PDB file of C-alpha atoms in Angstrom:
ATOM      1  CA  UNK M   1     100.326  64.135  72.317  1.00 72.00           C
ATOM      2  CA  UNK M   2     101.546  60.330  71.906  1.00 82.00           C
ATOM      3  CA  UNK M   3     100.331  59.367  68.341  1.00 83.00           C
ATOM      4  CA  UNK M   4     101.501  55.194  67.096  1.00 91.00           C
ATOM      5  CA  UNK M   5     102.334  55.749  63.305  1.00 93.00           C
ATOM      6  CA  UNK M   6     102.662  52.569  61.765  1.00 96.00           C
ATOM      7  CA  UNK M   7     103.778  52.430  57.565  1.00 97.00           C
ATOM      8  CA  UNK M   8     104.911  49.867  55.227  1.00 98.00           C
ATOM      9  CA  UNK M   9     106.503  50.174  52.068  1.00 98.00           C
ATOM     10  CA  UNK M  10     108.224  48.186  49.198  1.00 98.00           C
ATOM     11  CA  UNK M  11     109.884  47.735  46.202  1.00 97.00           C
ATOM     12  CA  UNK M  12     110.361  45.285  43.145  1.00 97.00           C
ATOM     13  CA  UNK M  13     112.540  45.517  40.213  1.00 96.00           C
ATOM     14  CA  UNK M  14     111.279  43.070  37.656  1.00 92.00           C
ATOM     15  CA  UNK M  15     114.061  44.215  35.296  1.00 92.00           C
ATOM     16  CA  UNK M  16     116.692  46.441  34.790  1.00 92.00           C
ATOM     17  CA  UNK M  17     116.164  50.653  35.443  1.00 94.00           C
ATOM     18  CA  UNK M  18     112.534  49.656  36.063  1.00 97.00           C
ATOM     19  CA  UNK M  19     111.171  50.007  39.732  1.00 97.00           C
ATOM     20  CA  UNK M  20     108.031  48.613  41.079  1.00 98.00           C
ATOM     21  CA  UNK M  21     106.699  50.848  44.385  1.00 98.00           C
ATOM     22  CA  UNK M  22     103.848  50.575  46.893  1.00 98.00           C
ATOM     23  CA  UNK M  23     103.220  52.111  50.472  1.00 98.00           C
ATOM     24  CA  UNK M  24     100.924  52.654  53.005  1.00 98.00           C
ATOM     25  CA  UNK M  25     101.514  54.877  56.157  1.00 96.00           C
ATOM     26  CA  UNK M  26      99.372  56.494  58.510  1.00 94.00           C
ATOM     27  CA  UNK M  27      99.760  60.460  58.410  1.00 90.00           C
ATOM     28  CA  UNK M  28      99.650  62.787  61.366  1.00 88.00           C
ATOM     29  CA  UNK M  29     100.129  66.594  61.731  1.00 79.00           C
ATOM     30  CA  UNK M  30      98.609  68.413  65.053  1.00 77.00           C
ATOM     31  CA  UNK M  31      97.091  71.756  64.321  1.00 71.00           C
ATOM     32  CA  UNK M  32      99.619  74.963  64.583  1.00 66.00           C
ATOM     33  CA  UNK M  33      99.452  77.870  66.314  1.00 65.00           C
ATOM     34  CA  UNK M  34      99.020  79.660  63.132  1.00 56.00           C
ATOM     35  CA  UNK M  35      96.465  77.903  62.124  1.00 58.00           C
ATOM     36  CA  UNK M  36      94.076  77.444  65.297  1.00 55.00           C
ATOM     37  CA  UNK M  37      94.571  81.630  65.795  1.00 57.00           C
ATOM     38  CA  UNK M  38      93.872  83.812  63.137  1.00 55.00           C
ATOM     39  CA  UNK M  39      91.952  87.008  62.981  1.00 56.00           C
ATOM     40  CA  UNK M  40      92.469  86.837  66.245  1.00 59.00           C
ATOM     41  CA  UNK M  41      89.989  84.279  66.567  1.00 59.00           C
ATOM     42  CA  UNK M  42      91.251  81.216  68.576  1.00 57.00           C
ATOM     43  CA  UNK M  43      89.672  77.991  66.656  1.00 62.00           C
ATOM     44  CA  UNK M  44      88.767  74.617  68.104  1.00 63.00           C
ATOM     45  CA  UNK M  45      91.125  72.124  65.826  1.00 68.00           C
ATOM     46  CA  UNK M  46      91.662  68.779  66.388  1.00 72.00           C
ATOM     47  CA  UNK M  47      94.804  66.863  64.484  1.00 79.00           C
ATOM     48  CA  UNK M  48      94.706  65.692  61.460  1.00 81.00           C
ATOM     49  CA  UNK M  49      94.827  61.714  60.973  1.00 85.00           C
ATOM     50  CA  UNK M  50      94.915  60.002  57.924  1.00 90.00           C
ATOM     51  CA  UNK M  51      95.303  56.476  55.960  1.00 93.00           C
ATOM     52  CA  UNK M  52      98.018  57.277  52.742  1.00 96.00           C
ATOM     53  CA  UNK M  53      98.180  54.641  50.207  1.00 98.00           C
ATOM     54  CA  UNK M  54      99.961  54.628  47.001  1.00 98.00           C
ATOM     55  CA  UNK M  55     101.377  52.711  44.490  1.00 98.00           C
ATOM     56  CA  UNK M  56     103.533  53.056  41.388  1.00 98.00           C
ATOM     57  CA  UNK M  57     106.412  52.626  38.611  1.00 98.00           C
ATOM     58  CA  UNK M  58     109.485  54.225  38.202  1.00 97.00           C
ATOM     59  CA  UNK M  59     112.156  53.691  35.567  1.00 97.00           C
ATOM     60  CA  UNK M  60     114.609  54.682  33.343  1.00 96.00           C
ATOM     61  CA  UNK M  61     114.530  53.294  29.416  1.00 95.00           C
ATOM     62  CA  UNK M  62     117.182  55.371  28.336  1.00 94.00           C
ATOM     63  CA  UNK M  63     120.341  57.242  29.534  1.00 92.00           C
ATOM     64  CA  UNK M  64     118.603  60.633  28.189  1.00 94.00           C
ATOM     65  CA  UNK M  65     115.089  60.145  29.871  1.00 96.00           C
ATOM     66  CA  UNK M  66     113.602  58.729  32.612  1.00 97.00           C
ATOM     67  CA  UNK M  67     109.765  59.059  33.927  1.00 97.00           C
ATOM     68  CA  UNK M  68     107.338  58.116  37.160  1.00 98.00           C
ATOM     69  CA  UNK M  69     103.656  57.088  37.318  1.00 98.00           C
ATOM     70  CA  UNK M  70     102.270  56.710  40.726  1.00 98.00           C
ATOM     71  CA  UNK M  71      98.344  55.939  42.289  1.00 98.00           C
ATOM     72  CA  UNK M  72      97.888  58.092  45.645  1.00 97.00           C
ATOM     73  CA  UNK M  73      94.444  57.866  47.974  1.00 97.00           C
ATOM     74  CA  UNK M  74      94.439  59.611  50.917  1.00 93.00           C
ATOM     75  CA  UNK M  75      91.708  58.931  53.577  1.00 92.00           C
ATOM     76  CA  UNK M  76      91.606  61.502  56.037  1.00 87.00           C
ATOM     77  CA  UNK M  77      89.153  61.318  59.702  1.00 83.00           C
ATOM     78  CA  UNK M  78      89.855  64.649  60.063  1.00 71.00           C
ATOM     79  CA  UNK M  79      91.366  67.359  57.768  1.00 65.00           C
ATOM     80  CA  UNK M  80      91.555  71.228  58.668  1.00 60.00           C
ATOM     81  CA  UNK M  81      90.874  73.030  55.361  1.00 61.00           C
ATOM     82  CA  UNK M  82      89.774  77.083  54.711  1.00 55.00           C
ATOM     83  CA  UNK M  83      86.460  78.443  55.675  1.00 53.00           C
ATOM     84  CA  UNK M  84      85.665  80.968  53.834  1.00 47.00           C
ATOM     85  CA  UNK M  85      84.929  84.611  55.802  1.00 37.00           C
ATOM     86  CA  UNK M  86      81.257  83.733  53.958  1.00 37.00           C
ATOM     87  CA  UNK M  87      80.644  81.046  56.988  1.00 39.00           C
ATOM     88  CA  UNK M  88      80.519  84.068  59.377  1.00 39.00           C
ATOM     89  CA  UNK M  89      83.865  82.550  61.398  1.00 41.00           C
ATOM     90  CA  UNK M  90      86.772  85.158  60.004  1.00 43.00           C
ATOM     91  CA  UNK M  91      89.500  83.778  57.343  1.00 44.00           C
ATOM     92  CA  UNK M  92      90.262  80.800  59.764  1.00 50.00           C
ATOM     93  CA  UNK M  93      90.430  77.209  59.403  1.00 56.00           C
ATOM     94  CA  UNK M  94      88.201  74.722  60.664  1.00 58.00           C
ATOM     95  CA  UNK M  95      87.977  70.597  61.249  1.00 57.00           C
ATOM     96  CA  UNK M  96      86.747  69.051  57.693  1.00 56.00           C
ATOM     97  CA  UNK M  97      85.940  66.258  59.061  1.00 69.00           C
ATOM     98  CA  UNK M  98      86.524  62.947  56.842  1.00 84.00           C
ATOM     99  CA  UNK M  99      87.785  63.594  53.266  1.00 88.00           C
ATOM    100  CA  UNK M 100      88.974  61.070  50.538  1.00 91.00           C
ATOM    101  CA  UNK M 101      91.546  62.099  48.236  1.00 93.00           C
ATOM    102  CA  UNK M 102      92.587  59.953  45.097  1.00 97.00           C
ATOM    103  CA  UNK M 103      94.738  60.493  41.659  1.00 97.00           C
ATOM    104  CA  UNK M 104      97.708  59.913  39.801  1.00 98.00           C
ATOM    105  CA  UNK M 105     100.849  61.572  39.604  1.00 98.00           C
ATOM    106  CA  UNK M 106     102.628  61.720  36.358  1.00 98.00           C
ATOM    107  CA  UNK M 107     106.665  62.769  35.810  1.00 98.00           C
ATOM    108  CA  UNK M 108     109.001  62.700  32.705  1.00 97.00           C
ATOM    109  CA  UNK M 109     112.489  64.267  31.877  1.00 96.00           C
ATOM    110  CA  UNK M 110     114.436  64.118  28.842  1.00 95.00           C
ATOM    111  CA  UNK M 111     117.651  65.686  28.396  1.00 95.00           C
ATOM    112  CA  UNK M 112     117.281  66.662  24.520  1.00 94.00           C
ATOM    113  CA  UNK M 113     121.273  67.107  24.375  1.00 93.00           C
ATOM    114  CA  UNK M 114     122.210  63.972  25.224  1.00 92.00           C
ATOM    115  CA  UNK M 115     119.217  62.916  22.961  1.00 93.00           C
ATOM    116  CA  UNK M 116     121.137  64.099  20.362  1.00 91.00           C
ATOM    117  CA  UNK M 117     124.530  64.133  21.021  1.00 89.00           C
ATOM    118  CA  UNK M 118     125.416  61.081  23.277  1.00 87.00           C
ATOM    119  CA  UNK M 119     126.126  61.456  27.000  1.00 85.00           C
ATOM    120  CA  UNK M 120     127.595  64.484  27.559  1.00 87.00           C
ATOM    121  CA  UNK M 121     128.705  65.607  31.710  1.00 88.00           C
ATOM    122  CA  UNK M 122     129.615  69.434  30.905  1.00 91.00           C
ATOM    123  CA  UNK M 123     125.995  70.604  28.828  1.00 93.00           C
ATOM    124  CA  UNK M 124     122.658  69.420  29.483  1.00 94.00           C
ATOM    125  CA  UNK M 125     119.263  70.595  27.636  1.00 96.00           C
ATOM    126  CA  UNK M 126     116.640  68.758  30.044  1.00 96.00           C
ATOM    127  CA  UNK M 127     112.555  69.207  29.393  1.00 97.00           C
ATOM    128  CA  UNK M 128     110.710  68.233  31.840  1.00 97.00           C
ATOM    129  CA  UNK M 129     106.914  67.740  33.143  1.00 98.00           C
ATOM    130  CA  UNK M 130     104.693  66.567  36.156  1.00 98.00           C
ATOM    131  CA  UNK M 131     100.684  66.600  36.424  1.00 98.00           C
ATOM    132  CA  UNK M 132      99.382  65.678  39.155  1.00 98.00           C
ATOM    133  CA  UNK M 133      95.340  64.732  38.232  1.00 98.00           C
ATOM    134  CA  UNK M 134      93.413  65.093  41.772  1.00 97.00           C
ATOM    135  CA  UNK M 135      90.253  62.656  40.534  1.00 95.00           C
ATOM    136  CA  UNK M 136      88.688  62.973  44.173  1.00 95.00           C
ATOM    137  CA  UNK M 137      88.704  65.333  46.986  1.00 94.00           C
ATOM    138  CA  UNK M 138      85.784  65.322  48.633  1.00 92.00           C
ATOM    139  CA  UNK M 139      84.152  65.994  52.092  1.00 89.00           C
ATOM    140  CA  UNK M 140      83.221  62.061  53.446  1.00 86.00           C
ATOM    141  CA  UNK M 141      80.297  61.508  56.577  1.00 80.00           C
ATOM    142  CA  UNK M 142      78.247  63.714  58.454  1.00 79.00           C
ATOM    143  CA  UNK M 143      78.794  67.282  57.924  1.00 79.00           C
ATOM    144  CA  UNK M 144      76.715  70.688  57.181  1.00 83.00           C
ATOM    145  CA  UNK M 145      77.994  73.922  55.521  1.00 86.00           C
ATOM    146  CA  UNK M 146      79.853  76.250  57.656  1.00 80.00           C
ATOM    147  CA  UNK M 147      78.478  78.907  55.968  1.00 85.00           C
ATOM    148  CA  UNK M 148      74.984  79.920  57.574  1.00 80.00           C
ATOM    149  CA  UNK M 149      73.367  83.469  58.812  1.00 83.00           C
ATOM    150  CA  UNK M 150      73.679  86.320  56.641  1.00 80.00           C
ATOM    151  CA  UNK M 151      76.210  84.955  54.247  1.00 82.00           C
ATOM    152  CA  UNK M 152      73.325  82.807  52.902  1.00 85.00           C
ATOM    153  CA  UNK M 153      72.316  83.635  49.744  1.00 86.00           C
ATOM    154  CA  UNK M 154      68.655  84.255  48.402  1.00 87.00           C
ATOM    155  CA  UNK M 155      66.696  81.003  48.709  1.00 86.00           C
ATOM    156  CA  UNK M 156      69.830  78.495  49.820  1.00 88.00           C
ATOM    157  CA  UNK M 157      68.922  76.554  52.419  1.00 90.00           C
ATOM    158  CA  UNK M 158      70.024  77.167  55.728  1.00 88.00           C
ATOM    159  CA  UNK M 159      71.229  73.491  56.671  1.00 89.00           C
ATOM    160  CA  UNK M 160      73.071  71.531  53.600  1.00 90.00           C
ATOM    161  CA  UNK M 161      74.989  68.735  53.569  1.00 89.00           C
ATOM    162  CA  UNK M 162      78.372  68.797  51.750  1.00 89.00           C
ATOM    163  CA  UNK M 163      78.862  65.518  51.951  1.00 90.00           C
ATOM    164  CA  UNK M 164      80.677  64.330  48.446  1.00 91.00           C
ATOM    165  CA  UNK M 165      80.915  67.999  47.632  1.00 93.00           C
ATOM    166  CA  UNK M 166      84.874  68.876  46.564  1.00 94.00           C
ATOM    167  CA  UNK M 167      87.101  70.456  49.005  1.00 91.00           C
ATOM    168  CA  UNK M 168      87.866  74.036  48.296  1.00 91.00           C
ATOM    169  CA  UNK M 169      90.811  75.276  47.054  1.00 92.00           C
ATOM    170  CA  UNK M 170      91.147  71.260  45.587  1.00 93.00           C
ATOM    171  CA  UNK M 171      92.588  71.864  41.968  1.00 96.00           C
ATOM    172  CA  UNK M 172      91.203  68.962  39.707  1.00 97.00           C
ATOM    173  CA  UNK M 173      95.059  69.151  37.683  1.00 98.00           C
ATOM    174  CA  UNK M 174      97.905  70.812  38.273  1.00 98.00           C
ATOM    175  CA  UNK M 175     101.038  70.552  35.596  1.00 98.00           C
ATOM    176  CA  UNK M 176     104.458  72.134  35.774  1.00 98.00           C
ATOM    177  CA  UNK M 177     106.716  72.280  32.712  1.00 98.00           C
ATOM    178  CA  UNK M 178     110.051  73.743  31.664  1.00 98.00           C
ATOM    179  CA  UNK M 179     112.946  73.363  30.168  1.00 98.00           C
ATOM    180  CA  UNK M 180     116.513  74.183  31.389  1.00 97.00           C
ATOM    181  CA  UNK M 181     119.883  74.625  29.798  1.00 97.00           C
ATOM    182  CA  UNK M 182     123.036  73.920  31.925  1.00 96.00           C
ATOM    183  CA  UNK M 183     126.830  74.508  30.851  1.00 96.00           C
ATOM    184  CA  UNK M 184     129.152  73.576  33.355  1.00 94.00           C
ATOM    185  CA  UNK M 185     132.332  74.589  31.777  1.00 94.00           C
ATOM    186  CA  UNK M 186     131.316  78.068  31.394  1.00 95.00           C
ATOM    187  CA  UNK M 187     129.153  77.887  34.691  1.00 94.00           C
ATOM    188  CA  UNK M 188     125.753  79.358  33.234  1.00 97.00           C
ATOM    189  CA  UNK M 189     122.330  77.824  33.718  1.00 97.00           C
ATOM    190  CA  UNK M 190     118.538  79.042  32.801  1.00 98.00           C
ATOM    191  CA  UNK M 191     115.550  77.931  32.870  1.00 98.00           C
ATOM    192  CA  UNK M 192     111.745  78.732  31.674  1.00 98.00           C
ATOM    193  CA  UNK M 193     108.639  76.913  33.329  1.00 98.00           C
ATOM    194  CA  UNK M 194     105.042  77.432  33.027  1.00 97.00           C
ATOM    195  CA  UNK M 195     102.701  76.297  36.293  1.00 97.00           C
ATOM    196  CA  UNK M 196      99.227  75.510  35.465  1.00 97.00           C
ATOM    197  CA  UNK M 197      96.058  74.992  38.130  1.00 97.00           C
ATOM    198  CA  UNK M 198      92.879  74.130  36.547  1.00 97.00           C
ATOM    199  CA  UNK M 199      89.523  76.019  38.472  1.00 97.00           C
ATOM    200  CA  UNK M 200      88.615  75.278  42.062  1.00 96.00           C
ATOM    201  CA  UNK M 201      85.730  76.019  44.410  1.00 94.00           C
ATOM    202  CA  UNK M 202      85.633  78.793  46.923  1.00 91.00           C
ATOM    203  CA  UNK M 203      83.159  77.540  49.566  1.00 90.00           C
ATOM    204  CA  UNK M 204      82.063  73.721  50.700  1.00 89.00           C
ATOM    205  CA  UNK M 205      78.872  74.690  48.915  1.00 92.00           C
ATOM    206  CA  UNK M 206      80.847  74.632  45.830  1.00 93.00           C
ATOM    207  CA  UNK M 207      79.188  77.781  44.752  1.00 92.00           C
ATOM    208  CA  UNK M 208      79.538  78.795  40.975  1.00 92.00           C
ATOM    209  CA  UNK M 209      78.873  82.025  40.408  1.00 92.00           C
ATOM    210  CA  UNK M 210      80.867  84.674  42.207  1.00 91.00           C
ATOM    211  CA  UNK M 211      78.987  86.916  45.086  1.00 89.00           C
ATOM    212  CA  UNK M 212      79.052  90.487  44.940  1.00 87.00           C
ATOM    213  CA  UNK M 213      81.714  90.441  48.246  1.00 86.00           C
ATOM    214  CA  UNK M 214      84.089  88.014  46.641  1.00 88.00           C
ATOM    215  CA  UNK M 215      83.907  85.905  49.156  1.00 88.00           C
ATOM    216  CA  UNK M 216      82.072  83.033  47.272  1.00 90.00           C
ATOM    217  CA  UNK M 217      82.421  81.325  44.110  1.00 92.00           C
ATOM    218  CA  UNK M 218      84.575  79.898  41.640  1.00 95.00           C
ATOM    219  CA  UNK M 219      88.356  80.389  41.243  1.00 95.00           C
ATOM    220  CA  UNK M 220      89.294  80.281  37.801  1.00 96.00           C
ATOM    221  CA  UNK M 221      92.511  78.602  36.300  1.00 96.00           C
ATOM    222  CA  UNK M 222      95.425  80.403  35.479  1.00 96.00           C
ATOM    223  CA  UNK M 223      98.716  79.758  34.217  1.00 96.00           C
ATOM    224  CA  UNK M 224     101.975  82.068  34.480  1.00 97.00           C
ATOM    225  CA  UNK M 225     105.561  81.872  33.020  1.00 98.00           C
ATOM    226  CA  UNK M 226     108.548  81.760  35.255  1.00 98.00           C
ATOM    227  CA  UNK M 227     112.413  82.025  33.871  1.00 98.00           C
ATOM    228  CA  UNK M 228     115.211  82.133  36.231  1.00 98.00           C
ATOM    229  CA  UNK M 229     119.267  82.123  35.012  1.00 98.00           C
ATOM    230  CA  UNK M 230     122.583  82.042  37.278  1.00 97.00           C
ATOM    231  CA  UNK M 231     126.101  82.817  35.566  1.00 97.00           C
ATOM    232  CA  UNK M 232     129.046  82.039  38.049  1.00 96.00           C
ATOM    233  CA  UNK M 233     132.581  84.190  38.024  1.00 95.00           C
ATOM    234  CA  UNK M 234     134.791  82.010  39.344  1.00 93.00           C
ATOM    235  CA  UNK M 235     137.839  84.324  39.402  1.00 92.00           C
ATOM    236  CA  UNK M 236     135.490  86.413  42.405  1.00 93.00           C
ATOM    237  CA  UNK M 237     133.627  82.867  43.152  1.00 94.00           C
ATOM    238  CA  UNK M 238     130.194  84.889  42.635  1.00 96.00           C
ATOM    239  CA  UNK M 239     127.209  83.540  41.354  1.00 96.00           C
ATOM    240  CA  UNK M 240     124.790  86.399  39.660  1.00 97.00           C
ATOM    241  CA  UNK M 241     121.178  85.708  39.421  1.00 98.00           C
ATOM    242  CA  UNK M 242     117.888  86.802  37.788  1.00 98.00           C
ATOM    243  CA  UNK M 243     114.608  84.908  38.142  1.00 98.00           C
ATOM    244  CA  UNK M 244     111.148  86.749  36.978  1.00 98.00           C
ATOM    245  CA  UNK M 245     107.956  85.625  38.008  1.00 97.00           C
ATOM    246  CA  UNK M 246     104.624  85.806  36.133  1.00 97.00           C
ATOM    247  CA  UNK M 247     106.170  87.198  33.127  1.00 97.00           C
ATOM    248  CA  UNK M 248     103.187  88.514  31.215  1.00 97.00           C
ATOM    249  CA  UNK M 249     101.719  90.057  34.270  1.00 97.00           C
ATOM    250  CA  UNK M 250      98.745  88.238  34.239  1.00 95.00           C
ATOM    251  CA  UNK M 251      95.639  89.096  36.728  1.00 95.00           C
ATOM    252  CA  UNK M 252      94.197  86.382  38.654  1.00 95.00           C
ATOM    253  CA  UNK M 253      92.079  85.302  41.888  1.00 95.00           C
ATOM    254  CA  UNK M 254      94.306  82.855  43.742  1.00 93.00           C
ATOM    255  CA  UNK M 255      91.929  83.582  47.123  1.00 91.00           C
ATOM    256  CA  UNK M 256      88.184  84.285  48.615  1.00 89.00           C
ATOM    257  CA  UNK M 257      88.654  83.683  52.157  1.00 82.00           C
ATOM    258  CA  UNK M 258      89.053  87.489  52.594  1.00 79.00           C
ATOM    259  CA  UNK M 259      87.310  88.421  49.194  1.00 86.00           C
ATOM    260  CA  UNK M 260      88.853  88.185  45.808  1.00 91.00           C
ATOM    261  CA  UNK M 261      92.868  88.117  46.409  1.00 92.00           C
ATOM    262  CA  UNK M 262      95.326  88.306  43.124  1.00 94.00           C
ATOM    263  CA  UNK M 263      97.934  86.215  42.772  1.00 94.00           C
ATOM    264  CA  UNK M 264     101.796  87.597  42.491  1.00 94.00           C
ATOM    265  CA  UNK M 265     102.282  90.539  39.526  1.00 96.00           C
ATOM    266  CA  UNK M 266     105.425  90.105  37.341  1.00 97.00           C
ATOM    267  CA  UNK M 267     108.445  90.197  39.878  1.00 97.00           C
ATOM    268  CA  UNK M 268     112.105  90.545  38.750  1.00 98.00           C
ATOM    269  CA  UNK M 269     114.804  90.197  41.097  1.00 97.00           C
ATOM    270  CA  UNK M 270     118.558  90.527  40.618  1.00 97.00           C
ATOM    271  CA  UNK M 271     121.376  89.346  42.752  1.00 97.00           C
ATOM    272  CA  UNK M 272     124.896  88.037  43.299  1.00 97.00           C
ATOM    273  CA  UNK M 273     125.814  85.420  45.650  1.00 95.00           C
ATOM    274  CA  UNK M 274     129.391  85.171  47.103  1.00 93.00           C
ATOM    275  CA  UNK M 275     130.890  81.915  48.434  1.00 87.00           C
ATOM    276  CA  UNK M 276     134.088  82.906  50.555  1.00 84.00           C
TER     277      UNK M 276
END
């Protein structure tokens, strides 16, 4: 496959620690293996091509926080998403067709200790947060459901177009925060994060209520609590670990493609990691 990739990019600082950013570059990624078999169903994908634009400010007004606001649209002619086992093809992937894509991407960080104290190399206390706000991402042109036969539901139609419908498994926000403590003089770090995703369709019918196989439906939001901490022995140059993953245990449905799929229970892992 010979593919021409042309992408431009720049960059203006009107004034000190501020940066001015803008790009556009066209995007490429033929189909893998894993994706065009699955289920042992060999699928027909083509590559995916798209048109990436974006455009934003980065900058720095103190020594103890800095932050990053950027514009993204994405025009794809062809994007390989899930279909659902409800369009009668397995859990495989299939050619989308065109799709837009367009939002903003938000990023702070403060380090509270130097906040308070002054600049200080050997302890950090550092909050930070991105959201990413996904406005648009929607199927574009000519296209039907994939889902058809006897995964219809009473009365739907057997021929709909999705066109402007939202792309499955599309979050409309997504947000990350935590906050991490660092001493270097000791050699200890932690920190605690929560990850958010707001709901999401199932199917490119952008069916609401679920279906009695799972398969269909909305996918409800969920957020979970991570914490991870390292203390390093440098006498035995070992670095011991714990990290635990969706602390409170929390049940939720982070799939349909093969009916309703939970997301990871509370995992705890300890470990020690020597450097010789």
């Amino acid at each position: 496959i010979t593919e021409v990739l042309p992408g431009i990019g720049a960059t203006y600082s009107p004034m000190t620690n501020y940066t001015v950013f803008a790009g556009v570059h066209r995007g490429f990624g033929p189909p893998q293996i894993s994706d065009a078999v699955q289920s042992n169903v060999v699928v027909d994908l083509d590559a995916e091509l798209s048109w990436n634009y974006e455009v934003g400010l980065r900058g720095t007004p103190v020594h103890w926080a800095g932050f990053e606001a950027t514009f993204f649209r994405m025009d794809f002619q062809n994007q390989i998403v899930n279909q659902t086992v409800a369009g009668g093809a397995g859990a495989t992937n299939t050619n989308a067709g065109r799709t837009a894509h367009m939002g903003v991407e938000l990023a702070t960080k403060f380090d509270l200790h130097d906040m308070i104290t002054g600049q200080n190399k050997n302890e950090d206390v550092i909050f930070d947060v991105n959201y990413t706000w996904v406005g648009q991402a929607e199927f574009r042109g000519t296209r039907n459901s994939a889902i058809t036969g006897a995964a219809l539901l009473p009365g739907e139609a057997a021929t709909v177009s999705v066109n402007n419908n939202r792309l499955p498994y599309a979050p409309k926000h997504l947000l990350t925060a935590g906050i991490r403590y660092a001493n270097r003089l000791v050699g200890f770090d932690a920190r605690l994060e929560s990850q958010c995703i707001s709901d999401m369709f199932g199917d490119d019918r952008n069916t609401h209520n679920p279906t009695p196989n799972g398969t269909r439906g909305i996918i409800r939001g969920w957020c979970v609590l991570n914490a991870a901490a390292n203390q390093y022995v440098k006498p035995i140059n070992t670095t011991f670990f714990v990290t635990g993953k969706n602390l409170f245990d929390q049940i939720f449905i982070v799939d349909r493609t093969r009916g309703i799929y939970p997301g990871l229970p509370l995992l705890v892992q300890l470990g020690a990691k020597w450097t010789f």
